[in-house]
Structures are given as C-alpha cells and as structure tokens.
Amino acid sequence: MPHAAVSRLCPRLCLAALLLCSLVLPAQAQRLTPDTPDLAPRERIRLDTGWRFHKGDPEPAAARLIYDVRPEVTQSADGKVADARPDEAVQTQSREGVLKPWILPTANPFIGDPAKRHLRPASHPGAELAVMRPDFDDSAWQAVTLPHDWAAAGPFLPTGPYGGMGRLQTWGPVWYRRALDIPATDAGKSLYLDVDGAMAYATVWLNGKLVGGWPYGYNSWRVDLTPYAEPGKSNQLAIRLDNPPESARWYPGAGLYRHVWLTKTAPVQIGHWGTVVRTPEVSADKARLTMEVTITNRGSQAARAQVETEFFALGSNGQPQGPAVARIRFATVQLAASAEQTLKGEATVLKPRLWGPLPQQQPHRYVGITRVRQGGQVVDRDETRFGIREVRFDPQQGLLVNGQHVRIQGVNNHHDLGALGAAFNLRAAERQLELLQGIGVNAIRLSHNPPAPELLELTDRMGLLVINEIFDSWELKKTPLDFHLVFPDWSEPDLRAMLRRDRNHPSVVLWSVGNEVGEQYTGERGAVVARRLVQIVREEDPTRPTTTAMNFAKPSMPLPAEVDVIGLNYQGEGIRQEPEFEGTDRIRTPPQYQPFRTRFPGKAVVSTETASAFSSRGVYLFPVSTASTSITRDGRGGDSKARQVSSYELHAVDFGSSADKVFAAQDRHPFVAGEFVWTGFDHLGEPTPYYDSRSSYCGIFDLAGFAKDRAYLYQARWRPELPMAHLLPHWTWPERVGQVTPVHAFTSGDEAELFLNGRSLGRKKMGAFEYRLRWDEVVYEPGELKLVAYRKGQPWATDTVRTAGPAAQLRVSVDRTELRADGQDLAFVTVQVTDAQGQPVPRADNRLQFSLEGPGEIVATDNGDATDLEAFPSLTRKAFSGQALAILRTRAGQAGALRVQVQAVGLGATSASLRSSLR
C-alpha cells in the first residue's frame, strides 16, 4: 500500500550504518526474568534539587552572552488576528562574540549530512565571569526545585501588550547554578546533562567551560559534560536562559520548566535515544518485532561488545512482569575509538497483547531491556517501552487501529498546566487527561510543540492517540521573535531530536511538521520546505504518516501534496462564510472536506482544529442567538466590558464555529477521520477576543479544570452509551422574572420533555443534524427546571436545576485523599459556594481564604476566570460562578496528615483531610 495510507510500528526499516546478523530465541525456550543483576548499569540521576535561581544577569559582562543578534521589535504582535498571514523574516547580521558558533555543534548528532555539521571554536566565552566560579556567592539567589517556571508566580501585567503571552513576563536573561558532585569513581565514564525542556536559548557551562546549549525551548536535548568534568571534586554547573519577548502567540513558560538529568555510562554505551522497536507484522497469533540498537564507543581504544535485548510484558504498575516473551542476541560488535554502529535484529512474540486506544481497545505495553556486555560484564543497560499495534489511515474509513475503525474524538492542548504555569507535573497532566477521557476524548494533538516526555508515558498508559507536532512557524514569522529566527539552522536537529525521542511511543500515530505555517501562502517555495521536513521524518521513522495543519492552503496548492494525511484547521466546516465578511481581507473559505477528498483520493483527511468556540463557565448573556453558530460581538454572546462570553455555547472566533456546526459537517462527510477540538482546556495567553485577559476562552474545561456546559455537549456525542442529560442555564435570575430566558439541553438521549415548576413546557425530539434541544421561549420564574430525557421512547436520564438562595456556606471536595510524600504529588481542592440548603449559588463571587496544616503547601489557587489577574500563589481567591480551586503539594520525605481549610466572611469555614505517605 502507498506510504500515505499506512502507518505501523513498522512496515519497513531504514538501512543504518551496519546490518548485522542476529540470533532470535523463542520465548518458550527460556525462563528469563527482568531481575538479572547488572554489575555496572548506567545511572540516570534526576537533578531536581539544589538549584539557585537569579532573574537577570548577575554581573554586567554577562549581558553580552547572547546566542545571536535579534531583530529590533518596533511593533508588538499582541492581539494580532490568530489566522493573520505570517510575515517575512527581518534579516539581521550576526556580530563577532555571539555564542551561536559554540551552541550549534550541540546539534551535530542530528544533522544528517556530515559536511553540514559544525566545528566548535576552541575558546570558552564567559569563563572569566565570577558567576562561573565555585566560590561565587549565590546565597542571596532563590533556592528552587525543578521543574521550575519562574514566570508563573506573576505578577500579571495589567496594562500594555503581552495578553497573547498570558500577561506574565517570561522574557529576559535568568541564571541557574548548582554544584554537581562527581565522585572519583566516575573517572573514565561518559557524563551527560539531559534537559527535558528549558525556555529558551539555553547555554550550559561546567567549571567555567562553555559546554553547549539549545535555542528551542520545547525540545529535549543533551550536552556532553565529559571533557569538562573533574571527577573527585564538586563541579560548578551554570545555565543561562534568555527567552525573548514577542516570542510566542501563547504563554511559553519560563525557566528549567521540565526535569534535568545527569546520565553516567561506560565509554561503550547505547547511543542517545539509540533504540527503536517496530512491529511490521501484527496479528492475534503473533507479532514480528524488529529492533535497532545504536552502540557508541566514547573511549580512546577500540572495543568489542555483546548486545542482547529481552522483551517483557509491562504490568498495570508499569513494571516488567513474568518471563521474557522474546529475546534478540545481536552479533558481537567491533567498535573503533569514537565510532558507532547500528545493530539490527528480529524476534517473534506469540499471542501478543495489542496496544489500542480506550475504550474500544486496551493499551497493553511491552518493554525491551537492552544490555551491553564487555568480557561478560554488563557495562550499559537501557529500557525501551513500546506497544504492539497496527495503525492505518484509510481515505474512506479514516483511522483503523488493529483493523478496527476508531473515530478520532480529539482535542488540542497547550503545554501549560493552568495555575502551575508550564512547570511540568505528572499528576496535573494526568488529571487533565482523566477529565478529558471522562467526556469521551480518545486523542490529543500537542499544540504546537513537543511535550514533556512524561506526557507521552501517560498517553501510552492511558490509551490516548497522539498527533505529535514540532513547529508553529517555519521561515516566516507570526511574532517578531519566534522560532523563525533559528529555523534555518535548527529545524533539522529539532525535528530529528523529537522523532528519535518519541518514536517508540505507541500512542503517537501521526507526526505534524507544522501548524498554520506562513509557507501555505508561498506556493512551491513553501512546498520545498515541507518536502525537506517530511523527508527527515521518513528517514527517522518510516512507519507513521506526516501531516501539517492547514488553515489556508487549498487542494490546488503545492503544500498539501507533500504530506501523507490532509490536516485541516477549520476549513472542513468553512471559514467566515457569513455575509458580513464579504469584501474583507480575512481568510474566507467554503467547506473543504469534499474538495480535498476529490483532489487527493488516496489520502485520509482529519480535522486538526475544529470549533474554537468561546465561553466563560457559568456566564449566560442575553439575548440568545437563534442560530446554531455565531461570531462573538457585544450583544452577540460577548461582553467586552466584562470580558466574558456566554455559556450558551453558540459563539466562536470569527474563523471558527460552534460544536453543533462541526458535528453536522463531519456527519455529512463520514470519510473524515475525526476532529481535534480547539481546545480541551483554556490555556494561558491567546485570550481571544479580549486581550486584556490572562487566558483563553476556547477550552471545554476552564483554566482551573472545571467543566463548562460544552463538556456535556461533547460527552453526549462522544459517549452516546452513557445516560446523560444536562440543562442550561442555571435558574437563579431574580432580575429576569417575567423575561424570556431560553433553556437548552444536552443529552445522549434522542428526545426530552422540559418541566418548569411541574408544568410541561413540551417534549421535543432531536432532528437530523441537531445536537441540542432548545426551548427558546421560556419565561423565567423562580423554582425548579427539570428535564426528562428519553432514548428510543424509554426514559434515559434526568437533570434538575433550582433557584438558589443567598450564599450561606462552603462545600469542599478533593480529587484524592492519599498522596505520595515525594514533593511532586498534588491534590486538587474544589470549593463550591452554596445556600443554606446546599444548593450551588451560581453567581457567587465571595473572597475565599485558604490555609493548610501538615507536611505540604498550597502552591496555587484559581477560579477559571480569564479576567482574574490575582497572582496564582495567592492564598485568597474570589469564587467565579460559585467555584474556586486550590492546588496542594506534598513535601518530599515528610509523611503525615494534612488538613486544608477554606473560609469566607459570612460563610464560615470548612475543611478536608488528606494523608501523605512514603510509598
């Protein structure tokens, strides 16, 4: 079948440097276990603690340590229309003394053509600075623990530009210092600093020697510390970051916001991201595995080594279980000094447990444990987690996983974690995915950059499909100082780095090489760039198809022909087709699903972005549109003074549409593989349409993780088997007595009857291409609204909303009561303002005070209100639409009881108890 139609792990292999014979032993011939002792395995030490942080350059001379000259910013891009055409780059001239020549060699392992690799200058800029010396006094610097996003604590910027970047200052130079104890026993070992993500333009020094760095803030990368380390001493590590202003269209985060690691290996070692497992043949009876292992000799002498991989099933606890299911013994490898070779082998797994997305399938996983031996002694050991599955994008049916059709029910997500900023936290990310799965989400598009590596561990384990995306811009710019500045030098290494890091994750089913790039407008010039990027993907991973998310390119243009799967942003439903946009210079596009299918009959089509609908949780504005979708303006779902958008869920950005319109367009074109809604969660920055706010309005869940009404609309579609009914709006409107107050219902039933104070207001049935039931002439009177939903004539589900009395008390709940005392685990504490009878008060905005007793801390509070500019660490927070959130974190190594208390003037106090334990 053509490449564009098929994606597996994996149908064919790239030929690497050397193909060696392998010996495959069936699992039944042995009783291997994962517990074989290793005498000298690699060490991977997480460097989360012991850091000192300083905002700004600590001495004037440090200010010259810049990566390269940047263009002068004469006009802010803040508030620029989200689908505005990107601009040509502003040309600058590098000057002598910039760090670019010293940083570029870090990319060499990811540059395919050896002739294009970079030669490092011999000197060490910055070595003379006091900040590099071990005796430099940094006691006044802030002690921090990684992951660390220094900008998330605020304060918010109440005026001026940078609403697009979340009204949080993420720019300017910052420094991190840490002593690195390297014992004398590490002499002769290879030592690496592995950085999962640093925002941005990172430069690393060890003992005053410039080691290397990486400009792109979202990628993971490695620098080799070995030449500069002094075993037996305390070594001084210093890292400078220099994130630019005007560098993003959303909140990029700041600092060492992901984990940093020290990796130690013997000179003969498995290469960085040097293993890949593929499954080119998969059936219920057996699966054929192929594996590549890159072995590197960092020593000064030739070496001989034996390499073996044992494969085990992973248990529900993420640990290998049972005997090995297969083993590959590679032929002995002979390595010259400073050389590397790629070994290849095959094995068969009988009766494999397949990986597939929930709930249709199960996300079973395996692990390959690879050992390198010299003279019978294990000198390196690494684990490769993977899944056995077959994935195929079919032009007619959409996505097939293990031969079964899977409709993509996806969302886009930015990388911030709400009030925690961009600092990655496993539990916070897991909570987001749990909430999304609860409404039926089965896929995530990573917008618009590589994620923290742990996020893909979560999607693998939780059975979520993933589009992994690398860039938001190529050579043309969306903001004055975004990635376009380094694209010519870094697009290849950044793309290869992402592919090598993530290609073993079974959840990744599609690689996206760009999002709404300006090269859509440049004809063949843009297609040349796309062709180069797609070729890199095929070199690194010939098993998954490519896409790019297109909001402008049409079927007749060159760019769509270069990718394997057609990814459309908003074009499927049509963009700005309302008469009021005629004659404007904005993108106006009629529905494009069928035109793309006609032009590319051999390619599958997926909506990489849909909807971009707006709403503020719990806010309802009148009058209510009679249409199924509408743009957002004052009097049309929006209130520019309050900076809120109605939760009737009918309003969207100008180029977007309501969920209802998207559902209808997809149902009329069943060949479309599915959709990725913009977005799963509100995210920091990009606060269209009100750039004085801090966060977006387009999430199905708000920034605090509270469900908007729209969540029930999507749940009704994505979980039709689940009995559910949901009424809106709330029914506490003392100022609307006698006024028309429309009532809408979202349900997985097919009809429903509405009652107001016991009187039937009529029974309605869902029509063709209708996804909600509407009673638009209801006249408000206090009391009780009740909905009784039916399915196929039988009672299905009910929902009731009642008029609330005055705010009288608080109700608190926590997502988990048993926590790990590891300094990372979190509990999310929800506070609801209620009346004396316990009925939620839907418009309560009381100021709440949080406190905590026990071995933990409240690290942030929030309420989901995009207009709230109170700093996230504040222990006081106004309720928004009756709710607020506190995020509690444990202390490392300190177990014990925790009690979180919340109080408000006139409402008393309430509390919840938790426990942190060492486990």
PDB file of N, CA and C in Angstrom, residues 287-367:
ATOM      1  N   ALA A 287       3.329 -11.490  16.551  1.00  0.00           N
ATOM      2  CA  ALA A 287       3.830 -10.196  16.072  1.00  0.00           C
ATOM      3  C   ALA A 287       5.319 -10.327  15.812  1.00  0.00           C
ATOM      4  N   ARG A 288       5.740  -9.808  14.689  1.00  0.00           N
ATOM      5  CA  ARG A 288       7.172  -9.780  14.375  1.00  0.00           C
ATOM      6  C   ARG A 288       7.735  -8.447  14.830  1.00  0.00           C
ATOM      7  N   LEU A 289       8.742  -8.516  15.690  1.00  0.00           N
ATOM      8  CA  LEU A 289       9.420  -7.320  16.168  1.00  0.00           C
ATOM      9  C   LEU A 289      10.711  -7.136  15.400  1.00  0.00           C
ATOM     10  N   THR A 290      11.010  -5.901  15.063  1.00  0.00           N
ATOM     11  CA  THR A 290      12.347  -5.567  14.587  1.00  0.00           C
ATOM     12  C   THR A 290      12.920  -4.517  15.526  1.00  0.00           C
ATOM     13  N   MET A 291      14.210  -4.582  15.731  1.00  0.00           N
ATOM     14  CA  MET A 291      14.830  -3.639  16.658  1.00  0.00           C
ATOM     15  C   MET A 291      16.142  -3.144  16.111  1.00  0.00           C
ATOM     16  N   GLU A 292      16.398  -1.866  16.334  1.00  0.00           N
ATOM     17  CA  GLU A 292      17.692  -1.266  16.032  1.00  0.00           C
ATOM     18  C   GLU A 292      18.291  -0.741  17.335  1.00  0.00           C
ATOM     19  N   VAL A 293      19.565  -1.012  17.519  1.00  0.00           N
ATOM     20  CA  VAL A 293      20.293  -0.516  18.680  1.00  0.00           C
ATOM     21  C   VAL A 293      21.573   0.140  18.195  1.00  0.00           C
ATOM     22  N   THR A 294      21.734   1.416  18.505  1.00  0.00           N
ATOM     23  CA  THR A 294      22.955   2.127  18.140  1.00  0.00           C
ATOM     24  C   THR A 294      23.923   2.046  19.319  1.00  0.00           C
ATOM     25  N   ILE A 295      25.104   1.479  19.064  1.00  0.00           N
ATOM     26  CA  ILE A 295      26.139   1.329  20.077  1.00  0.00           C
ATOM     27  C   ILE A 295      27.268   2.306  19.765  1.00  0.00           C
ATOM     28  N   THR A 296      27.690   3.046  20.785  1.00  0.00           N
ATOM     29  CA  THR A 296      28.707   4.085  20.621  1.00  0.00           C
ATOM     30  C   THR A 296      29.908   3.769  21.505  1.00  0.00           C
ATOM     31  N   ASN A 297      31.084   4.002  20.963  1.00  0.00           N
ATOM     32  CA  ASN A 297      32.320   3.863  21.750  1.00  0.00           C
ATOM     33  C   ASN A 297      32.903   5.247  21.965  1.00  0.00           C
ATOM     34  N   ARG A 298      32.743   5.792  23.175  1.00  0.00           N
ATOM     35  CA  ARG A 298      33.291   7.101  23.507  1.00  0.00           C
ATOM     36  C   ARG A 298      34.718   7.009  24.027  1.00  0.00           C
ATOM     37  N   GLY A 299      35.255   5.788  24.079  1.00  0.00           N
ATOM     38  CA  GLY A 299      36.605   5.617  24.581  1.00  0.00           C
ATOM     39  C   GLY A 299      37.666   5.914  23.535  1.00  0.00           C
ATOM     40  N   SER A 300      38.910   5.881  23.986  1.00  0.00           N
ATOM     41  CA  SER A 300      40.035   6.176  23.096  1.00  0.00           C
ATOM     42  C   SER A 300      40.639   4.920  22.483  1.00  0.00           C
ATOM     43  N   GLN A 301      40.097   3.758  22.848  1.00  0.00           N
ATOM     44  CA  GLN A 301      40.604   2.488  22.331  1.00  0.00           C
ATOM     45  C   GLN A 301      39.474   1.737  21.634  1.00  0.00           C
ATOM     46  N   ALA A 302      39.856   0.896  20.672  1.00  0.00           N
ATOM     47  CA  ALA A 302      38.874   0.029  20.032  1.00  0.00           C
ATOM     48  C   ALA A 302      38.263  -0.890  21.085  1.00  0.00           C
ATOM     49  N   ALA A 303      37.017  -1.293  20.848  1.00  0.00           N
ATOM     50  CA  ALA A 303      36.306  -2.098  21.837  1.00  0.00           C
ATOM     51  C   ALA A 303      35.468  -3.163  21.139  1.00  0.00           C
ATOM     52  N   ARG A 304      35.199  -4.211  21.886  1.00  0.00           N
ATOM     53  CA  ARG A 304      34.377  -5.323  21.428  1.00  0.00           C
ATOM     54  C   ARG A 304      33.257  -5.503  22.458  1.00  0.00           C
ATOM     55  N   ALA A 305      32.042  -5.700  21.989  1.00  0.00           N
ATOM     56  CA  ALA A 305      30.921  -5.794  22.923  1.00  0.00           C
ATOM     57  C   ALA A 305      29.870  -6.756  22.393  1.00  0.00           C
ATOM     58  N   GLN A 306      29.107  -7.291  23.340  1.00  0.00           N
ATOM     59  CA  GLN A 306      27.961  -8.135  23.009  1.00  0.00           C
ATOM     60  C   GLN A 306      26.696  -7.406  23.461  1.00  0.00           C
ATOM     61  N   VAL A 307      25.671  -7.500  22.642  1.00  0.00           N
ATOM     62  CA  VAL A 307      24.430  -6.777  22.901  1.00  0.00           C
ATOM     63  C   VAL A 307      23.264  -7.761  22.857  1.00  0.00           C
ATOM     64  N   GLU A 308      22.355  -7.618  23.823  1.00  0.00           N
ATOM     65  CA  GLU A 308      21.202  -8.503  23.906  1.00  0.00           C
ATOM     66  C   GLU A 308      20.015  -7.711  24.413  1.00  0.00           C
ATOM     67  N   THR A 309      18.844  -8.010  23.860  1.00  0.00           N
ATOM     68  CA  THR A 309      17.601  -7.401  24.333  1.00  0.00           C
ATOM     69  C   THR A 309      16.611  -8.489  24.705  1.00  0.00           C
ATOM     70  N   GLU A 310      16.044  -8.356  25.904  1.00  0.00           N
ATOM     71  CA  GLU A 310      14.981  -9.234  26.349  1.00  0.00           C
ATOM     72  C   GLU A 310      13.685  -8.439  26.407  1.00  0.00           C
ATOM     73  N   PHE A 311      12.596  -9.063  25.977  1.00  0.00           N
ATOM     74  CA  PHE A 311      11.311  -8.376  25.901  1.00  0.00           C
ATOM     75  C   PHE A 311      10.358  -8.950  26.948  1.00  0.00           C
ATOM     76  N   PHE A 312       9.702  -8.034  27.676  1.00  0.00           N
ATOM     77  CA  PHE A 312       8.768  -8.424  28.724  1.00  0.00           C
ATOM     78  C   PHE A 312       7.471  -7.650  28.567  1.00  0.00           C
ATOM     79  N   ALA A 313       6.389  -8.252  29.008  1.00  0.00           N
ATOM     80  CA  ALA A 313       5.131  -7.514  29.127  1.00  0.00           C
ATOM     81  C   ALA A 313       5.238  -6.554  30.307  1.00  0.00           C
ATOM     82  N   LEU A 314       4.601  -5.398  30.167  1.00  0.00           N
ATOM     83  CA  LEU A 314       4.521  -4.447  31.273  1.00  0.00           C
ATOM     84  C   LEU A 314       3.218  -4.665  32.028  1.00  0.00           C
ATOM     85  N   GLY A 315       3.312  -4.725  33.337  1.00  0.00           N
ATOM     86  CA  GLY A 315       2.121  -4.870  34.155  1.00  0.00           C
ATOM     87  C   GLY A 315       1.394  -3.555  34.313  1.00  0.00           C
ATOM     88  N   SER A 316       0.278  -3.588  35.017  1.00  0.00           N
ATOM     89  CA  SER A 316      -0.514  -2.384  35.231  1.00  0.00           C
ATOM     90  C   SER A 316       0.232  -1.353  36.064  1.00  0.00           C
ATOM     91  N   ASN A 317       1.254  -1.822  36.814  1.00  0.00           N
ATOM     92  CA  ASN A 317       2.077  -0.905  37.606  1.00  0.00           C
ATOM     93  C   ASN A 317       3.230  -0.318  36.810  1.00  0.00           C
ATOM     94  N   GLY A 318       3.289  -0.606  35.506  1.00  0.00           N
ATOM     95  CA  GLY A 318       4.345  -0.071  34.664  1.00  0.00           C
ATOM     96  C   GLY A 318       5.669  -0.783  34.802  1.00  0.00           C
ATOM     97  N   GLN A 319       5.688  -1.943  35.477  1.00  0.00           N
ATOM     98  CA  GLN A 319       6.920  -2.696  35.679  1.00  0.00           C
ATOM     99  C   GLN A 319       6.897  -3.982  34.862  1.00  0.00           C
ATOM    100  N   PRO A 320       8.080  -4.469  34.427  1.00  0.00           N
ATOM    101  CA  PRO A 320       8.127  -5.744  33.700  1.00  0.00           C
ATOM    102  C   PRO A 320       7.558  -6.874  34.562  1.00  0.00           C
ATOM    103  N   GLN A 321       6.877  -7.795  33.903  1.00  0.00           N
ATOM    104  CA  GLN A 321       6.289  -8.901  34.650  1.00  0.00           C
ATOM    105  C   GLN A 321       6.494 -10.209  33.897  1.00  0.00           C
ATOM    106  N   GLY A 322       6.591 -11.283  34.672  1.00  0.00           N
ATOM    107  CA  GLY A 322       6.670 -12.609  34.086  1.00  0.00           C
ATOM    108  C   GLY A 322       7.978 -12.878  33.369  1.00  0.00           C
ATOM    109  N   PRO A 323       8.062 -14.032  32.717  1.00  0.00           N
ATOM    110  CA  PRO A 323       9.252 -14.356  31.939  1.00  0.00           C
ATOM    111  C   PRO A 323       9.310 -13.554  30.650  1.00  0.00           C
ATOM    112  N   ALA A 324      10.472 -13.528  30.042  1.00  0.00           N
ATOM    113  CA  ALA A 324      10.626 -12.829  28.763  1.00  0.00           C
ATOM    114  C   ALA A 324       9.768 -13.493  27.695  1.00  0.00           C
ATOM    115  N   VAL A 325       9.180 -12.661  26.846  1.00  0.00           N
ATOM    116  CA  VAL A 325       8.370 -13.181  25.746  1.00  0.00           C
ATOM    117  C   VAL A 325       9.200 -13.371  24.488  1.00  0.00           C
ATOM    118  N   ALA A 326      10.380 -12.787  24.442  1.00  0.00           N
ATOM    119  CA  ALA A 326      11.284 -12.949  23.297  1.00  0.00           C
ATOM    120  C   ALA A 326      12.643 -12.379  23.670  1.00  0.00           C
ATOM    121  N   ARG A 327      13.636 -12.725  22.872  1.00  0.00           N
ATOM    122  CA  ARG A 327      14.979 -12.204  23.097  1.00  0.00           C
ATOM    123  C   ARG A 327      15.702 -12.092  21.760  1.00  0.00           C
ATOM    124  N   ILE A 328      16.506 -11.049  21.637  1.00  0.00           N
ATOM    125  CA  ILE A 328      17.385 -10.879  20.479  1.00  0.00           C
ATOM    126  C   ILE A 328      18.818 -10.833  20.976  1.00  0.00           C
ATOM    127  N   ARG A 329      19.643 -11.748  20.474  1.00  0.00           N
ATOM    128  CA  ARG A 329      21.083 -11.665  20.712  1.00  0.00           C
ATOM    129  C   ARG A 329      21.723 -11.165  19.427  1.00  0.00           C
ATOM    130  N   PHE A 330      22.240  -9.965  19.487  1.00  0.00           N
ATOM    131  CA  PHE A 330      22.881  -9.374  18.325  1.00  0.00           C
ATOM    132  C   PHE A 330      24.286  -9.952  18.177  1.00  0.00           C
ATOM    133  N   ALA A 331      24.780  -9.921  16.948  1.00  0.00           N
ATOM    134  CA  ALA A 331      26.146 -10.365  16.727  1.00  0.00           C
ATOM    135  C   ALA A 331      27.124  -9.441  17.458  1.00  0.00           C
ATOM    136  N   THR A 332      28.249  -9.992  17.855  1.00  0.00           N
ATOM    137  CA  THR A 332      29.268  -9.197  18.541  1.00  0.00           C
ATOM    138  C   THR A 332      29.674  -8.012  17.672  1.00  0.00           C
ATOM    139  N   VAL A 333      29.798  -6.859  18.305  1.00  0.00           N
ATOM    140  CA  VAL A 333      30.126  -5.645  17.579  1.00  0.00           C
ATOM    141  C   VAL A 333      31.568  -5.231  17.878  1.00  0.00           C
ATOM    142  N   GLN A 334      32.297  -4.848  16.839  1.00  0.00           N
ATOM    143  CA  GLN A 334      33.659  -4.317  16.963  1.00  0.00           C
ATOM    144  C   GLN A 334      33.597  -2.821  16.677  1.00  0.00           C
ATOM    145  N   LEU A 335      34.029  -2.027  17.647  1.00  0.00           N
ATOM    146  CA  LEU A 335      33.922  -0.581  17.519  1.00  0.00           C
ATOM    147  C   LEU A 335      35.290   0.070  17.616  1.00  0.00           C
ATOM    148  N   ALA A 336      35.640   0.856  16.615  1.00  0.00           N
ATOM    149  CA  ALA A 336      36.837   1.674  16.717  1.00  0.00           C
ATOM    150  C   ALA A 336      36.603   2.782  17.735  1.00  0.00           C
ATOM    151  N   ALA A 337      37.647   3.425  18.175  1.00  0.00           N
ATOM    152  CA  ALA A 337      37.508   4.553  19.101  1.00  0.00           C
ATOM    153  C   ALA A 337      36.664   5.649  18.458  1.00  0.00           C
ATOM    154  N   SER A 338      35.771   6.231  19.243  1.00  0.00           N
ATOM    155  CA  SER A 338      34.894   7.330  18.806  1.00  0.00           C
ATOM    156  C   SER A 338      34.000   6.941  17.635  1.00  0.00           C
ATOM    157  N   ALA A 339      33.679   5.662  17.539  1.00  0.00           N
ATOM    158  CA  ALA A 339      32.828   5.189  16.444  1.00  0.00           C
ATOM    159  C   ALA A 339      31.497   4.699  17.000  1.00  0.00           C
ATOM    160  N   GLU A 340      30.524   4.556  16.094  1.00  0.00           N
ATOM    161  CA  GLU A 340      29.252   3.965  16.481  1.00  0.00           C
ATOM    162  C   GLU A 340      28.728   3.101  15.356  1.00  0.00           C
ATOM    163  N   GLN A 341      27.936   2.101  15.717  1.00  0.00           N
ATOM    164  CA  GLN A 341      27.321   1.213  14.743  1.00  0.00           C
ATOM    165  C   GLN A 341      25.886   0.951  15.171  1.00  0.00           C
ATOM    166  N   THR A 342      25.033   0.682  14.173  1.00  0.00           N
ATOM    167  CA  THR A 342      23.641   0.351  14.453  1.00  0.00           C
ATOM    168  C   THR A 342      23.423  -1.134  14.169  1.00  0.00           C
ATOM    169  N   LEU A 343      23.001  -1.846  15.184  1.00  0.00           N
ATOM    170  CA  LEU A 343      22.725  -3.271  15.084  1.00  0.00           C
ATOM    171  C   LEU A 343      21.234  -3.471  14.826  1.00  0.00           C
ATOM    172  N   LYS A 344      20.921  -4.532  14.108  1.00  0.00           N
ATOM    173  CA  LYS A 344      19.526  -4.818  13.787  1.00  0.00           C
ATOM    174  C   LYS A 344      19.227  -6.278  14.100  1.00  0.00           C
ATOM    175  N   GLY A 345      18.035  -6.517  14.559  1.00  0.00           N
ATOM    176  CA  GLY A 345      17.622  -7.871  14.852  1.00  0.00           C
ATOM    177  C   GLY A 345      16.121  -8.007  14.822  1.00  0.00           C
ATOM    178  N   GLU A 346      15.650  -9.259  14.862  1.00  0.00           N
ATOM    179  CA  GLU A 346      14.232  -9.545  14.830  1.00  0.00           C
ATOM    180  C   GLU A 346      13.873 -10.563  15.897  1.00  0.00           C
ATOM    181  N   ALA A 347      12.598 -10.553  16.300  1.00  0.00           N
ATOM    182  CA  ALA A 347      12.071 -11.545  17.228  1.00  0.00           C
ATOM    183  C   ALA A 347      10.585 -11.693  16.969  1.00  0.00           C
ATOM    184  N   THR A 348      10.018 -12.759  17.518  1.00  0.00           N
ATOM    185  CA  THR A 348       8.592 -13.025  17.377  1.00  0.00           C
ATOM    186  C   THR A 348       7.954 -13.129  18.752  1.00  0.00           C
ATOM    187  N   VAL A 349       6.831 -12.441  18.933  1.00  0.00           N
ATOM    188  CA  VAL A 349       6.047 -12.542  20.154  1.00  0.00           C
ATOM    189  C   VAL A 349       4.762 -13.286  19.807  1.00  0.00           C
ATOM    190  N   LEU A 350       4.529 -14.407  20.482  1.00  0.00           N
ATOM    191  CA  LEU A 350       3.338 -15.203  20.237  1.00  0.00           C
ATOM    192  C   LEU A 350       2.179 -14.677  21.086  1.00  0.00           C
ATOM    193  N   LYS A 351       0.983 -14.722  20.520  1.00  0.00           N
ATOM    194  CA  LYS A 351      -0.227 -14.255  21.196  1.00  0.00           C
ATOM    195  C   LYS A 351      -0.011 -12.875  21.837  1.00  0.00           C
ATOM    196  N   PRO A 352       0.370 -11.908  21.054  1.00  0.00           N
ATOM    197  CA  PRO A 352       0.701 -10.597  21.635  1.00  0.00           C
ATOM    198  C   PRO A 352      -0.529  -9.908  22.221  1.00  0.00           C
ATOM    199  N   ARG A 353      -0.279  -9.140  23.247  1.00  0.00           N
ATOM    200  CA  ARG A 353      -1.310  -8.271  23.806  1.00  0.00           C
ATOM    201  C   ARG A 353      -1.167  -6.921  23.114  1.00  0.00           C
ATOM    202  N   LEU A 354      -2.156  -6.524  22.359  1.00  0.00           N
ATOM    203  CA  LEU A 354      -2.032  -5.356  21.492  1.00  0.00           C
ATOM    204  C   LEU A 354      -2.309  -4.064  22.257  1.00  0.00           C
ATOM    205  N   TRP A 355      -1.637  -3.009  21.788  1.00  0.00           N
ATOM    206  CA  TRP A 355      -1.917  -1.654  22.289  1.00  0.00           C
ATOM    207  C   TRP A 355      -3.006  -1.046  21.414  1.00  0.00           C
ATOM    208  N   GLY A 356      -3.977  -0.446  22.053  1.00  0.00           N
ATOM    209  CA  GLY A 356      -5.009   0.275  21.330  1.00  0.00           C
ATOM    210  C   GLY A 356      -5.671   1.285  22.234  1.00  0.00           C
ATOM    211  N   PRO A 357      -6.389   2.251  21.660  1.00  0.00           N
ATOM    212  CA  PRO A 357      -6.984   3.327  22.464  1.00  0.00           C
ATOM    213  C   PRO A 357      -8.205   2.848  23.239  1.00  0.00           C
ATOM    214  N   LEU A 358      -8.360   3.388  24.448  1.00  0.00           N
ATOM    215  CA  LEU A 358      -9.578   3.177  25.224  1.00  0.00           C
ATOM    216  C   LEU A 358     -10.718   4.004  24.614  1.00  0.00           C
ATOM    217  N   PRO A 359     -11.967   3.594  24.755  1.00  0.00           N
ATOM    218  CA  PRO A 359     -12.400   2.384  25.447  1.00  0.00           C
ATOM    219  C   PRO A 359     -12.551   1.181  24.536  1.00  0.00           C
ATOM    220  N   GLN A 360     -12.364   1.365  23.223  1.00  0.00           N
ATOM    221  CA  GLN A 360     -12.588   0.251  22.313  1.00  0.00           C
ATOM    222  C   GLN A 360     -11.565  -0.863  22.490  1.00  0.00           C
ATOM    223  N   GLN A 361     -10.327  -0.490  22.805  1.00  0.00           N
ATOM    224  CA  GLN A 361      -9.263  -1.461  22.942  1.00  0.00           C
ATOM    225  C   GLN A 361      -8.540  -1.216  24.264  1.00  0.00           C
ATOM    226  N   GLN A 362      -7.464  -1.948  24.489  1.00  0.00           N
ATOM    227  CA  GLN A 362      -6.705  -1.834  25.727  1.00  0.00           C
ATOM    228  C   GLN A 362      -5.264  -1.424  25.419  1.00  0.00           C
ATOM    229  N   PRO A 363      -4.676  -0.526  26.230  1.00  0.00           N
ATOM    230  CA  PRO A 363      -3.316  -0.043  25.945  1.00  0.00           C
ATOM    231  C   PRO A 363      -2.228  -0.933  26.550  1.00  0.00           C
ATOM    232  N   HIS A 364      -2.157  -2.188  26.095  1.00  0.00           N
ATOM    233  CA  HIS A 364      -1.116  -3.093  26.582  1.00  0.00           C
ATOM    234  C   HIS A 364       0.258  -2.630  26.090  1.00  0.00           C
ATOM    235  N   ARG A 365       1.256  -2.811  26.932  1.00  0.00           N
ATOM    236  CA  ARG A 365       2.606  -2.367  26.566  1.00  0.00           C
ATOM    237  C   ARG A 365       3.639  -3.440  26.890  1.00  0.00           C
ATOM    238  N   TYR A 366       4.781  -3.266  26.252  1.00  0.00           N
ATOM    239  CA  TYR A 366       5.933  -4.141  26.472  1.00  0.00           C
ATOM    240  C   TYR A 366       7.156  -3.273  26.742  1.00  0.00           C
ATOM    241  N   VAL A 367       8.217  -3.920  27.202  1.00  0.00           N
ATOM    242  CA  VAL A 367       9.486  -3.233  27.389  1.00  0.00           C
ATOM    243  C   VAL A 367      10.599  -4.135  26.883  1.00  0.00           C
TER     244      VAL A 367
END
